[in-house]
PDB file of C-alpha atoms in Angstrom:
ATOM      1  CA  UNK B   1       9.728 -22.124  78.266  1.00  0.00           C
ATOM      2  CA  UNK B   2      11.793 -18.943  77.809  1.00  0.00           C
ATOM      3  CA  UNK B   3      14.620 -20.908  76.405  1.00  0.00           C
ATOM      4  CA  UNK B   4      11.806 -22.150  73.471  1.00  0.00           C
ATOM      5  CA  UNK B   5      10.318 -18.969  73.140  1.00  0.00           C
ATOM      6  CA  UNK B   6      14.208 -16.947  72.402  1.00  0.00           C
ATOM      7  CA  UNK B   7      15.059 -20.438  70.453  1.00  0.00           C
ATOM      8  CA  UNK B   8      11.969 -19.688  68.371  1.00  0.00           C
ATOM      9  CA  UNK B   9      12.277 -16.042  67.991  1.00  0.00           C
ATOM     10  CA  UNK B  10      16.182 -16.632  66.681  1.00  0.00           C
ATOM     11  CA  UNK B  11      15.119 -18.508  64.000  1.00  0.00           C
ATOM     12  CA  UNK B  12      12.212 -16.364  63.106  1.00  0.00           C
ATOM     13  CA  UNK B  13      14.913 -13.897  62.942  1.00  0.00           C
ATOM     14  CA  UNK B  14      17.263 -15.390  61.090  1.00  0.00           C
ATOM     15  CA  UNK B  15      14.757 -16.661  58.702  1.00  0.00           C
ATOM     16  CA  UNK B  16      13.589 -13.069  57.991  1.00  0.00           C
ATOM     17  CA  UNK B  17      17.558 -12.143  57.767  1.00  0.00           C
ATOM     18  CA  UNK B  18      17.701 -14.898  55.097  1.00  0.00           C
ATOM     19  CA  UNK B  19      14.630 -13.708  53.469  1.00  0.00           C
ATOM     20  CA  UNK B  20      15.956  -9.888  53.444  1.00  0.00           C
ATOM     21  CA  UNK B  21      19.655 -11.031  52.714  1.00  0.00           C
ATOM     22  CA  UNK B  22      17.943 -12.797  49.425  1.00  0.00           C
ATOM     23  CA  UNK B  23      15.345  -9.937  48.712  1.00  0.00           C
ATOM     24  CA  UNK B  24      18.848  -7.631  48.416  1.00  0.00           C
ATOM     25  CA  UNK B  25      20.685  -9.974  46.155  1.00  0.00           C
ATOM     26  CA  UNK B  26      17.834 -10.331  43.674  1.00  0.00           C
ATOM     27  CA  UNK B  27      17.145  -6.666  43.820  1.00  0.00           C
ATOM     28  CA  UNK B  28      20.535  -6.109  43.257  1.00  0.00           C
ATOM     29  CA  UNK B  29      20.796  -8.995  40.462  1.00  0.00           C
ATOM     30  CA  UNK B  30      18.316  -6.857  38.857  1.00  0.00           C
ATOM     31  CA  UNK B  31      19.761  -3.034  38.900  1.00  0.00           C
ATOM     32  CA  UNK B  32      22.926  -4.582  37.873  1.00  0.00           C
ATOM     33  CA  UNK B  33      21.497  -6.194  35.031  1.00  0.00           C
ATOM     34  CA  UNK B  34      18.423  -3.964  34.292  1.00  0.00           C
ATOM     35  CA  UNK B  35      19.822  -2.025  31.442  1.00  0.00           C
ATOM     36  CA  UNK B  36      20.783  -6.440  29.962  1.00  0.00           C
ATOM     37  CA  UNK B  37      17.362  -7.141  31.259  1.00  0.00           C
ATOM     38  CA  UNK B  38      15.734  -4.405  29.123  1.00  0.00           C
ATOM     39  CA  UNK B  39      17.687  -4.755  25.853  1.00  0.00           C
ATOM     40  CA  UNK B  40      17.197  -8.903  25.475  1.00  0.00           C
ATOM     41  CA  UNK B  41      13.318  -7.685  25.870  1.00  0.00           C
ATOM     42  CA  UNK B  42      13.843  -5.159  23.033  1.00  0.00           C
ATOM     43  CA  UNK B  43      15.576  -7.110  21.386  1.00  0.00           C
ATOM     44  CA  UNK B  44      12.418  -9.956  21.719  1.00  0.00           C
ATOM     45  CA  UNK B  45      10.044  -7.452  21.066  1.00  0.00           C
ATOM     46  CA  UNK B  46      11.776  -6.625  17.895  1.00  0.00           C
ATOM     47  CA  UNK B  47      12.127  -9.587  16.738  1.00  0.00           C
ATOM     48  CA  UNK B  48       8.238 -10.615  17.084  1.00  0.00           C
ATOM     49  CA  UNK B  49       7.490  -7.545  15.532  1.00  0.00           C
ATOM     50  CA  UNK B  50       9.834  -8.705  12.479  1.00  0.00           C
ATOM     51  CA  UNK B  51       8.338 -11.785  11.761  1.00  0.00           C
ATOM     52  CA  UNK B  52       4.672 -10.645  12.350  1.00  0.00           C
ATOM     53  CA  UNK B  53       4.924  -8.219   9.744  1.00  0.00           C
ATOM     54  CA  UNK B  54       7.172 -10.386   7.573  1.00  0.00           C
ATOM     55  CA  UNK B  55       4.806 -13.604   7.091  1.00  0.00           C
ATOM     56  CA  UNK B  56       2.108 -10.634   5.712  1.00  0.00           C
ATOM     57  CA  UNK B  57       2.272 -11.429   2.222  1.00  0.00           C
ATOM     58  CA  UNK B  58       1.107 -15.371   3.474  1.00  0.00           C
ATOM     59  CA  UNK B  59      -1.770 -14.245   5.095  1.00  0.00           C
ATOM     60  CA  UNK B  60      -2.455 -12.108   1.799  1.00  0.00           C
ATOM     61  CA  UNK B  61      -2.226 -14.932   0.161  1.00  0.00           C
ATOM     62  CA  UNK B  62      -4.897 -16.708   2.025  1.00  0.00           C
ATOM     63  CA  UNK B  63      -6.849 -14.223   1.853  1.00  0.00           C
ATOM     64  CA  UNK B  64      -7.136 -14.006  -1.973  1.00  0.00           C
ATOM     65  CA  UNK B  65      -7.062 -17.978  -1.589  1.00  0.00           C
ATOM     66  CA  UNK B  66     -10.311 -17.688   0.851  1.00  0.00           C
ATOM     67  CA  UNK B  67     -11.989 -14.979  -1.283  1.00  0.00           C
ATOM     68  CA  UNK B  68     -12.003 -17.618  -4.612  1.00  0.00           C
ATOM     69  CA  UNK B  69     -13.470 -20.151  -2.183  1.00  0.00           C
ATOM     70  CA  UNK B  70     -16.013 -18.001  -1.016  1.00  0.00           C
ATOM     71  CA  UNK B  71     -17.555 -17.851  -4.609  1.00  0.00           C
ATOM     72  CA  UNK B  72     -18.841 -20.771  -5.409  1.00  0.00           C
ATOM     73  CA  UNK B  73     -20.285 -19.849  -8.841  1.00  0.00           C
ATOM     74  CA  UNK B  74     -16.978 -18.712 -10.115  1.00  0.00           C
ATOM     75  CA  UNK B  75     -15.399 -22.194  -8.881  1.00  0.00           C
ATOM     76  CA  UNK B  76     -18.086 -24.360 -10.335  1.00  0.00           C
ATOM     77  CA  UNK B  77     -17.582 -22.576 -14.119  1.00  0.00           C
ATOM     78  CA  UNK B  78     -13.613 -22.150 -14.036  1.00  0.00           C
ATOM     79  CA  UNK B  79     -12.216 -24.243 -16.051  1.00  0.00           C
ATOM     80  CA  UNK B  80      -9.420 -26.339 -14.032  1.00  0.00           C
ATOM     81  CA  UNK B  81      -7.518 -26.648 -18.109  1.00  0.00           C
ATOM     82  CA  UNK B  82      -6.989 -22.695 -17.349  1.00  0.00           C
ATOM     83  CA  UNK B  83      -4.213 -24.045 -14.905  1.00  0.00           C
ATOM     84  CA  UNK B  84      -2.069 -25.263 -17.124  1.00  0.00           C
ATOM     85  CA  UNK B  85       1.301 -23.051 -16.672  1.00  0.00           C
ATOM     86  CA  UNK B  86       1.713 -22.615 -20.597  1.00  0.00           C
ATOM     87  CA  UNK B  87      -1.756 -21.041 -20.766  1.00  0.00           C
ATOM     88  CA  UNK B  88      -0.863 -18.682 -17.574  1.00  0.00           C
ATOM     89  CA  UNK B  89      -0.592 -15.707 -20.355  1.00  0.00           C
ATOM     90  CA  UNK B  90      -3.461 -16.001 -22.632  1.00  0.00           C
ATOM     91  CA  UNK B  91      -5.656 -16.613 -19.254  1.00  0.00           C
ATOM     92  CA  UNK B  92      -4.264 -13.159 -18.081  1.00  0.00           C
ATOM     93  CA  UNK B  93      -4.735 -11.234 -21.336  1.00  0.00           C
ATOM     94  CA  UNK B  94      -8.602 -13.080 -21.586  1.00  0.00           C
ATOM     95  CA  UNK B  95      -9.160 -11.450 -17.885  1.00  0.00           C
ATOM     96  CA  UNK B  96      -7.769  -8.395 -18.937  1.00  0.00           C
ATOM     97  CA  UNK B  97     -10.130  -8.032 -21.840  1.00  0.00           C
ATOM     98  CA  UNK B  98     -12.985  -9.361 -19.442  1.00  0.00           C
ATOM     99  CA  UNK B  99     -12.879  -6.298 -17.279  1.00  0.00           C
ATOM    100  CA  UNK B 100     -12.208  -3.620 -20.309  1.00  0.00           C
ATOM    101  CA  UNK B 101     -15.680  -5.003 -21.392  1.00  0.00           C
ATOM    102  CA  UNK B 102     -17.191  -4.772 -18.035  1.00  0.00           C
ATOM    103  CA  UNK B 103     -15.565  -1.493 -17.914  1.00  0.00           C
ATOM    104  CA  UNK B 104     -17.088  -0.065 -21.299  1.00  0.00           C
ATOM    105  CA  UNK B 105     -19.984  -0.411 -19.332  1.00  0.00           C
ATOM    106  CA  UNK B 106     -19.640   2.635 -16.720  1.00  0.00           C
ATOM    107  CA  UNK B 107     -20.678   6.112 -17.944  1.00  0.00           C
ATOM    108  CA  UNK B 108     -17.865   8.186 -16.442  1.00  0.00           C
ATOM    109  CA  UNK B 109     -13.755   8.159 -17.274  1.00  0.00           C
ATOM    110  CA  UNK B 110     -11.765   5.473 -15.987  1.00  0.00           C
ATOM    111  CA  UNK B 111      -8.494   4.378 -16.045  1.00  0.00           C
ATOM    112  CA  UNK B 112      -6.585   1.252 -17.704  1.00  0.00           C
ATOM    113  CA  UNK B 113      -3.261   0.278 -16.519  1.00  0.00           C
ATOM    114  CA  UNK B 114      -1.892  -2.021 -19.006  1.00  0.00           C
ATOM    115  CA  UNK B 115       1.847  -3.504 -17.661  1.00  0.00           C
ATOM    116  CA  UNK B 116       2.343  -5.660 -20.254  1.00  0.00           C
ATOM    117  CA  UNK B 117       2.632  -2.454 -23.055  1.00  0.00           C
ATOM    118  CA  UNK B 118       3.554  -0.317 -20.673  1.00  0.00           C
ATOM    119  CA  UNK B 119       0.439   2.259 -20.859  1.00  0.00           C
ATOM    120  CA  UNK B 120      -1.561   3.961 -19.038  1.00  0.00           C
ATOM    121  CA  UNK B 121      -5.071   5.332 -20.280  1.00  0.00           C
ATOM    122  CA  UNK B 122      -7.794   7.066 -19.597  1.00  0.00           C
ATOM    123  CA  UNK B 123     -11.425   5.918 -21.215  1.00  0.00           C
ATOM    124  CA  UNK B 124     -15.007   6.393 -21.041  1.00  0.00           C
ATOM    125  CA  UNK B 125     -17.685   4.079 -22.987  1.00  0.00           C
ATOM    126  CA  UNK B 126     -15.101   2.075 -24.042  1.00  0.00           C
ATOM    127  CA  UNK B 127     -13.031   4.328 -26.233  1.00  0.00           C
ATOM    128  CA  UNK B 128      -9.229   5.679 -25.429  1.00  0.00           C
ATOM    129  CA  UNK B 129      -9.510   9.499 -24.828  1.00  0.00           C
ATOM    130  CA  UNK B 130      -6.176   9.494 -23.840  1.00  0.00           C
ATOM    131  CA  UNK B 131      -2.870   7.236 -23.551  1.00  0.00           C
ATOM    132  CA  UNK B 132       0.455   7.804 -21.963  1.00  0.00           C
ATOM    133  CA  UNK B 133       3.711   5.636 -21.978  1.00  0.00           C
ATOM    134  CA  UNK B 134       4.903   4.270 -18.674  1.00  0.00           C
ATOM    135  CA  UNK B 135       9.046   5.052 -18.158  1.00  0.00           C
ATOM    136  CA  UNK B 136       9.280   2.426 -15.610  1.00  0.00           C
ATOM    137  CA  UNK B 137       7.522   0.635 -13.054  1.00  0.00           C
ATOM    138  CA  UNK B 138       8.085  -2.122 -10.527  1.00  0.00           C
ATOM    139  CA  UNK B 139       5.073  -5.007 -10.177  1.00  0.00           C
ATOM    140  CA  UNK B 140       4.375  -6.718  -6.573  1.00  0.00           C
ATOM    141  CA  UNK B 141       5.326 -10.714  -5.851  1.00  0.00           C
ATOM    142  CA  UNK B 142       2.645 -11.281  -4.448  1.00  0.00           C
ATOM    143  CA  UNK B 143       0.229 -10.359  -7.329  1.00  0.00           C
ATOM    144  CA  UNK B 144       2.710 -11.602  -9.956  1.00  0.00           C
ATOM    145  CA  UNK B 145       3.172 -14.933  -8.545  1.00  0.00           C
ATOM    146  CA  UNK B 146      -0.727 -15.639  -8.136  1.00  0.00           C
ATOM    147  CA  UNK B 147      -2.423 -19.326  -9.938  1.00  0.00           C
ATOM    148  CA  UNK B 148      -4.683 -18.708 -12.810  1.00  0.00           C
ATOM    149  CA  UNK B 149      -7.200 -19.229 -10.941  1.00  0.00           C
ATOM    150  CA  UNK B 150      -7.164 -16.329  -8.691  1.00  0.00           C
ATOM    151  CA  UNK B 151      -5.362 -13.994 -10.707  1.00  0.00           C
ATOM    152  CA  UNK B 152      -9.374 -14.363 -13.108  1.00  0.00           C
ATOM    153  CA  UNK B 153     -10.756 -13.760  -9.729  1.00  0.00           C
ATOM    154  CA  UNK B 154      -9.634 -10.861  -8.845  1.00  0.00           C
ATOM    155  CA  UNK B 155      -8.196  -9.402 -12.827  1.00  0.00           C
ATOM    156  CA  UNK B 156     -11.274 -10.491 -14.996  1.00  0.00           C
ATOM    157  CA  UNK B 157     -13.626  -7.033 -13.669  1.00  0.00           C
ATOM    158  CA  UNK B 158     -12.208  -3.497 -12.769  1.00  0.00           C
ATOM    159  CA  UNK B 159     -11.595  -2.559  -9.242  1.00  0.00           C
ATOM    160  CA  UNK B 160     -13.036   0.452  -7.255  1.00  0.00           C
ATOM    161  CA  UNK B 161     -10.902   3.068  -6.002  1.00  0.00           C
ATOM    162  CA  UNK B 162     -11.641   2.892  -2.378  1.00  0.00           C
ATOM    163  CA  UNK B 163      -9.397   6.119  -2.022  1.00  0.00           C
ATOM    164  CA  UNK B 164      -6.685   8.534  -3.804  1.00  0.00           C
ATOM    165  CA  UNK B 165      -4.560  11.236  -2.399  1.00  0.00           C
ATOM    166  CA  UNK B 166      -1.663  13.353  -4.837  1.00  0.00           C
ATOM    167  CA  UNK B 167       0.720  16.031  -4.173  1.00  0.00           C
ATOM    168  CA  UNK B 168      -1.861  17.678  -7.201  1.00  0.00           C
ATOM    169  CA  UNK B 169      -4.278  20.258  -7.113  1.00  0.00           C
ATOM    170  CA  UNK B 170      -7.376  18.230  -8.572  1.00  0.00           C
ATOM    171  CA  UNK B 171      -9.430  21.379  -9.507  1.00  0.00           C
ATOM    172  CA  UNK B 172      -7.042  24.131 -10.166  1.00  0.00           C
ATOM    173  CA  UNK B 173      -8.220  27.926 -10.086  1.00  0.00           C
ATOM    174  CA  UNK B 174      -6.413  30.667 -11.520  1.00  0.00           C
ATOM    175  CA  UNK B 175      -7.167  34.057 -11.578  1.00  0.00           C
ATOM    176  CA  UNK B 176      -6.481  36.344 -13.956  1.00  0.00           C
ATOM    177  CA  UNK B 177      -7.251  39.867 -14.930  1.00  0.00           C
ATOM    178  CA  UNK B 178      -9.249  40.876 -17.929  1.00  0.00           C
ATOM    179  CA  UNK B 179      -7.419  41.349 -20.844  1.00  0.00           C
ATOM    180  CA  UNK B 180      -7.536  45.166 -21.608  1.00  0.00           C
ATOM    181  CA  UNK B 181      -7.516  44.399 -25.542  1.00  0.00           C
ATOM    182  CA  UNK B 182      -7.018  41.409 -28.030  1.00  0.00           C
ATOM    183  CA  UNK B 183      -2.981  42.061 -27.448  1.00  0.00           C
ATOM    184  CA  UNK B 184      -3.202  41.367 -24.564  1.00  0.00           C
ATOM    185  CA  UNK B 185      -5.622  38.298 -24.582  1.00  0.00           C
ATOM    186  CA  UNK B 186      -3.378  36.801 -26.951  1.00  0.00           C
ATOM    187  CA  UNK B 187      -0.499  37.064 -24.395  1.00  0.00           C
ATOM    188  CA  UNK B 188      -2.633  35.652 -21.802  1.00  0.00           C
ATOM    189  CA  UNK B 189      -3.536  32.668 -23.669  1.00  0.00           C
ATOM    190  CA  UNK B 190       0.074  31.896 -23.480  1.00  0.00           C
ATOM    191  CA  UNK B 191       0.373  32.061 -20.352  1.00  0.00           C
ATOM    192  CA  UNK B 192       1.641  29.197 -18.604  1.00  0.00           C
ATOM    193  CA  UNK B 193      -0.565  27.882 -15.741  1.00  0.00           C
ATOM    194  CA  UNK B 194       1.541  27.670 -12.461  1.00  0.00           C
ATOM    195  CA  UNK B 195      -0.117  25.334 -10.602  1.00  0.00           C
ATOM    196  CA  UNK B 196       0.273  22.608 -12.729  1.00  0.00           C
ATOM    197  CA  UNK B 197       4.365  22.619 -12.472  1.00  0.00           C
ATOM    198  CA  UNK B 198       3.844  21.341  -8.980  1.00  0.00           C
ATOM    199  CA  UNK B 199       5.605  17.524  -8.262  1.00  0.00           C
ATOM    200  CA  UNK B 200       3.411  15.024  -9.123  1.00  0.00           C
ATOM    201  CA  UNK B 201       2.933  12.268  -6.931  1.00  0.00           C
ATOM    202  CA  UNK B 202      -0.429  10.055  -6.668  1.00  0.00           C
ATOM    203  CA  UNK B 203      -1.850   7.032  -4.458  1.00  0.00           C
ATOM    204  CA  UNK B 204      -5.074   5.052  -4.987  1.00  0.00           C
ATOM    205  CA  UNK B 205      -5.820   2.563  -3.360  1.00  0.00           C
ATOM    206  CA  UNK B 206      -8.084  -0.095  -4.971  1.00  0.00           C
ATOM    207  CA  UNK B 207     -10.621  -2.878  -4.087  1.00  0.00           C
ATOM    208  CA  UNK B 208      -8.508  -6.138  -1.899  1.00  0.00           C
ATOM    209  CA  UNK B 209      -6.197  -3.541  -0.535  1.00  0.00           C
ATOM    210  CA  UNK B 210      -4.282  -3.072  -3.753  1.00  0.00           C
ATOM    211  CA  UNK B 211      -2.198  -0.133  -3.757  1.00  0.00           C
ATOM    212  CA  UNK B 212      -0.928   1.811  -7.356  1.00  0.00           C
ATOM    213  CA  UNK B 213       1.709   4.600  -6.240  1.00  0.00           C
ATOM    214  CA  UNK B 214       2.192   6.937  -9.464  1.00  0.00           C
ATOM    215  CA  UNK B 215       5.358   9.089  -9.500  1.00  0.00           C
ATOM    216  CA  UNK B 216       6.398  11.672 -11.945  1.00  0.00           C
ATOM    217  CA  UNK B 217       9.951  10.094 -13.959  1.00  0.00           C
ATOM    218  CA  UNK B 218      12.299  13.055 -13.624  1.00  0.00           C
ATOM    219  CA  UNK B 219      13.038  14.694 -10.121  1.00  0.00           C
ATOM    220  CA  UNK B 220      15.410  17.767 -11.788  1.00  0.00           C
ATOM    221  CA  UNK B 221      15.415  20.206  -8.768  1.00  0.00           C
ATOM    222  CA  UNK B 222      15.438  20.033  -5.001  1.00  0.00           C
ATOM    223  CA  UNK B 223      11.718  21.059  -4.663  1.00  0.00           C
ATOM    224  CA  UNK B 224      10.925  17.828  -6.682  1.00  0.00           C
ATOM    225  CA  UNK B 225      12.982  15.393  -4.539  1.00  0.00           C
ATOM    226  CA  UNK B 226      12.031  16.670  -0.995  1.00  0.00           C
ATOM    227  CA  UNK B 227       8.102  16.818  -2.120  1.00  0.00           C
ATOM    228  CA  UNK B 228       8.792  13.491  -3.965  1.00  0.00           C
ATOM    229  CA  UNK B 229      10.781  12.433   0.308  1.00  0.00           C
ATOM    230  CA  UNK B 230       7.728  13.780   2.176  1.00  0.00           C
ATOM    231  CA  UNK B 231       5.567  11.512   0.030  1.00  0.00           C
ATOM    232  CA  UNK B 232       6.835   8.286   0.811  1.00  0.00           C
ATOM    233  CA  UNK B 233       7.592   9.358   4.302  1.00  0.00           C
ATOM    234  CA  UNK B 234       3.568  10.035   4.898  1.00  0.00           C
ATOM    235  CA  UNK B 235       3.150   6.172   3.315  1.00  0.00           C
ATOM    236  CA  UNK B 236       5.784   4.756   5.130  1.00  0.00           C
ATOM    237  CA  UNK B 237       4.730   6.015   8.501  1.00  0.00           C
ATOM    238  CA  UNK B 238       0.890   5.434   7.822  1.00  0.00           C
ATOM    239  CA  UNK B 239       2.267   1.743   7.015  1.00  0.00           C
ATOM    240  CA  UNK B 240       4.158   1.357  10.036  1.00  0.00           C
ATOM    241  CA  UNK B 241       1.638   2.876  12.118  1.00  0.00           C
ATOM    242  CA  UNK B 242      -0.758   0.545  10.772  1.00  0.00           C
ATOM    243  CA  UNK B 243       1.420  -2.415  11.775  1.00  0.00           C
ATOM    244  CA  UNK B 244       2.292  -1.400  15.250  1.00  0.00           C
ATOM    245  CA  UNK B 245      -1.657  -0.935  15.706  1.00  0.00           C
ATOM    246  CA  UNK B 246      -2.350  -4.470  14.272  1.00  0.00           C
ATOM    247  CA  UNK B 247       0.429  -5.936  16.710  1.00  0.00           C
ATOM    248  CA  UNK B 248      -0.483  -4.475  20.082  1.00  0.00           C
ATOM    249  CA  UNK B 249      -3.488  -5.656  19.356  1.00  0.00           C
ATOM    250  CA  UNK B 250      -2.445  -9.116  18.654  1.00  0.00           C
ATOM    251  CA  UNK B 251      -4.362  -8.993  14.938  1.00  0.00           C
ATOM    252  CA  UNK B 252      -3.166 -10.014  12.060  1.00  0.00           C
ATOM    253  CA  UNK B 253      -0.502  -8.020  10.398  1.00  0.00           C
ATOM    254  CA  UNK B 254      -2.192  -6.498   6.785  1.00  0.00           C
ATOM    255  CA  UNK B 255       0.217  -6.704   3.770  1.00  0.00           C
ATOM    256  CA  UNK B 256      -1.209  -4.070   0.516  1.00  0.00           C
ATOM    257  CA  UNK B 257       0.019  -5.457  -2.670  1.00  0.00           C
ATOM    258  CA  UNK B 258       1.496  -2.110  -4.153  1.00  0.00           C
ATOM    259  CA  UNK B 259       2.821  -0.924  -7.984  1.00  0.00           C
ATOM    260  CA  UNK B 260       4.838   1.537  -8.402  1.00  0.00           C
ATOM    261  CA  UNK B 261       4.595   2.918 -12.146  1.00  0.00           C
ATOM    262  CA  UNK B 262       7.070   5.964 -13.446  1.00  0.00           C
ATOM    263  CA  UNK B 263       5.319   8.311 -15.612  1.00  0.00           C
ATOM    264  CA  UNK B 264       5.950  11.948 -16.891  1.00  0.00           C
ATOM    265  CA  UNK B 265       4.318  14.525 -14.761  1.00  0.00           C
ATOM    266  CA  UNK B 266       2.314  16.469 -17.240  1.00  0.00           C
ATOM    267  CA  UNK B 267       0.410  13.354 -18.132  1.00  0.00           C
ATOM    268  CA  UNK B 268       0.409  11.836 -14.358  1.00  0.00           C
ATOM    269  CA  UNK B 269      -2.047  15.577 -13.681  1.00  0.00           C
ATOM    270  CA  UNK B 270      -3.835  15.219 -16.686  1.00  0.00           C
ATOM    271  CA  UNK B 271      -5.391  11.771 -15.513  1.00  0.00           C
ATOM    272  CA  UNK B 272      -5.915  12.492 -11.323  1.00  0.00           C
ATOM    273  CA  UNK B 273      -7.748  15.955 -12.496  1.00  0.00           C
ATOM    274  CA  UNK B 274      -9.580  13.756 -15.292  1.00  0.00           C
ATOM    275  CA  UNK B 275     -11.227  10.194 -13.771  1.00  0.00           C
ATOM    276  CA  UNK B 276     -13.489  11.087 -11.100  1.00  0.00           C
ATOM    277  CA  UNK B 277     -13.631  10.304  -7.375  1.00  0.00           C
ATOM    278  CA  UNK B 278     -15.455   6.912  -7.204  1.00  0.00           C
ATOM    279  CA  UNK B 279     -13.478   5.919 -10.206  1.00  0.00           C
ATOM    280  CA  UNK B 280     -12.723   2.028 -11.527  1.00  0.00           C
ATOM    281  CA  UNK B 281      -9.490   0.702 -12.339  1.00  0.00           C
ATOM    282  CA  UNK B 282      -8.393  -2.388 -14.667  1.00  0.00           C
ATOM    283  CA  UNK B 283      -4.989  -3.748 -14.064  1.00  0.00           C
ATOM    284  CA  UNK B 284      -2.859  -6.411 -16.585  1.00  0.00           C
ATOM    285  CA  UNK B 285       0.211  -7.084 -14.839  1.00  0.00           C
ATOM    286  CA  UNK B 286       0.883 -10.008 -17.649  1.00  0.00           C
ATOM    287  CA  UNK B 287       4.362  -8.816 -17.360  1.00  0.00           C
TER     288      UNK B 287
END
């Protein structure tokens, strides 16, 4: 009986010495190779994030795809001849002129950006109260590449400005002094209006999460390039923000089809401090 009973307690011992002996050899498997361990999961992590935000522009795509289903009036009247790739351009310019004529309709100023001549205006009622030339501007794939079909969708009536933020005083106030006699109120109406030489650099951001990014075409002195820095660093980090939110959360990354469009400063202020806040926008990108 005491034989058994030290026979049993040896190998109860020596099992627990195995178990130990493993325990140490794992643990120290995994200090040695913690900092290996670590990086491959980075490196995993990474990746995933990579391709979530990389297969955006598809789920953009079905989303504009879903949004034409969703309207089964508009699919019922469109006519499927509209597809035909030699018509793409006069379909685009007929949507274009669909949503100035909606537009005429609105009471306040709005703006018209018009890719395909390279101008940018400002309207109310349906006149032209004011026009400026864009330098240079780059169009999105996503947008450009879209069928007839959806392009009338989402082209043929203006879109709303859900939001706008500029490096540009909208209302500027200046004080001055009264003039002490017509001398010197002649000199003062000379007088060049400071705030107004600030860098100008605009966002809106329209109806379908459609971005327009407007940036003045010359950045001459240091001021204008490090305001000109700090304004795509606040977009880029916003944007990548956004996308670490969206994965952590195991949703769906969101890709914003975005223009950029190079115009010269003076007239970039004169439109943000002209259209109003809830504002309307019609886009040709028939480029």
């Amino acid at each position: 009986m005491d034989q058994k009973f030290i026979y049993t307690n040896f190998i109860m011992k020596l099992n627990l010495f195995r178990s130990l002996h493993e325990w140490q050899l794992i643990s120290s498997f995994f200090v040695i190779n913690k900092f290996k361990i670590l990086k491959s999961a980075g490196l995993i992590i990474l990746l995933t994030f990579v391709i979530h935000v990389g297969v955006s522009p598809l789920h953009k795509i079905n989303e504009f795809k879903r949004l034409v289903r969703a309207d089964s009036l508009f699919v019922e009247q469109y006519d499927s001849v509209y597809n035909h790739p030699d018509l793409e351009s006069l379909v685009k310019e007929s949507s274009y002129k669909q949503a100035l004529l909606k537009l005429s309709e609105q009471d306040s100023i709005q703006l018209i950006i018009n890719l395909h001549d390279s101008i940018v205006c400002l309207s109310i009622k349906g006149v032209i109260i004011h026009e400026t030339h864009i330098n240079n501007f780059k169009d999105d794939k996503v947008l450009k590449k879209l069928p007839n079909m959806e392009y009338v969708k989402l082209f043929s009536q203006a879109l709303k400005i859900q939001s706008q933020w500029a490096t540009i005083v909208k209302e500027p106030i200046v004080v001055r002094n009264a003039p002490k006699d017509t001398a010197e109120a002649a000199l003062n109406a000379y007088q060049p209006d400071t705030l107004i030489q600030k860098p100008a650099f605009m966002k809106l951001e329209l109806d379908h999460g459609i971005h327009i990014i407007f940036e003045q075409d010359l950045n001459p002195t240091f001021k204008h390039k490090f305001v000109r820095f700090i304004f795509k660093a606040k977009i880029n980090v916003k944007n990548i923000y956004k996308e670490i939110f969206h994965f952590i959360r195991f949703q769906k990354s969101e890709y914003n089809p975005t223009i950029v469009i190079k115009m010269p400063a003076d007239d970039l202020r004169a439109i943000y401090r002209a259209f109003p806040t809830n504002a309307y926008v019609v886009l040709n990108i028939n480029t």
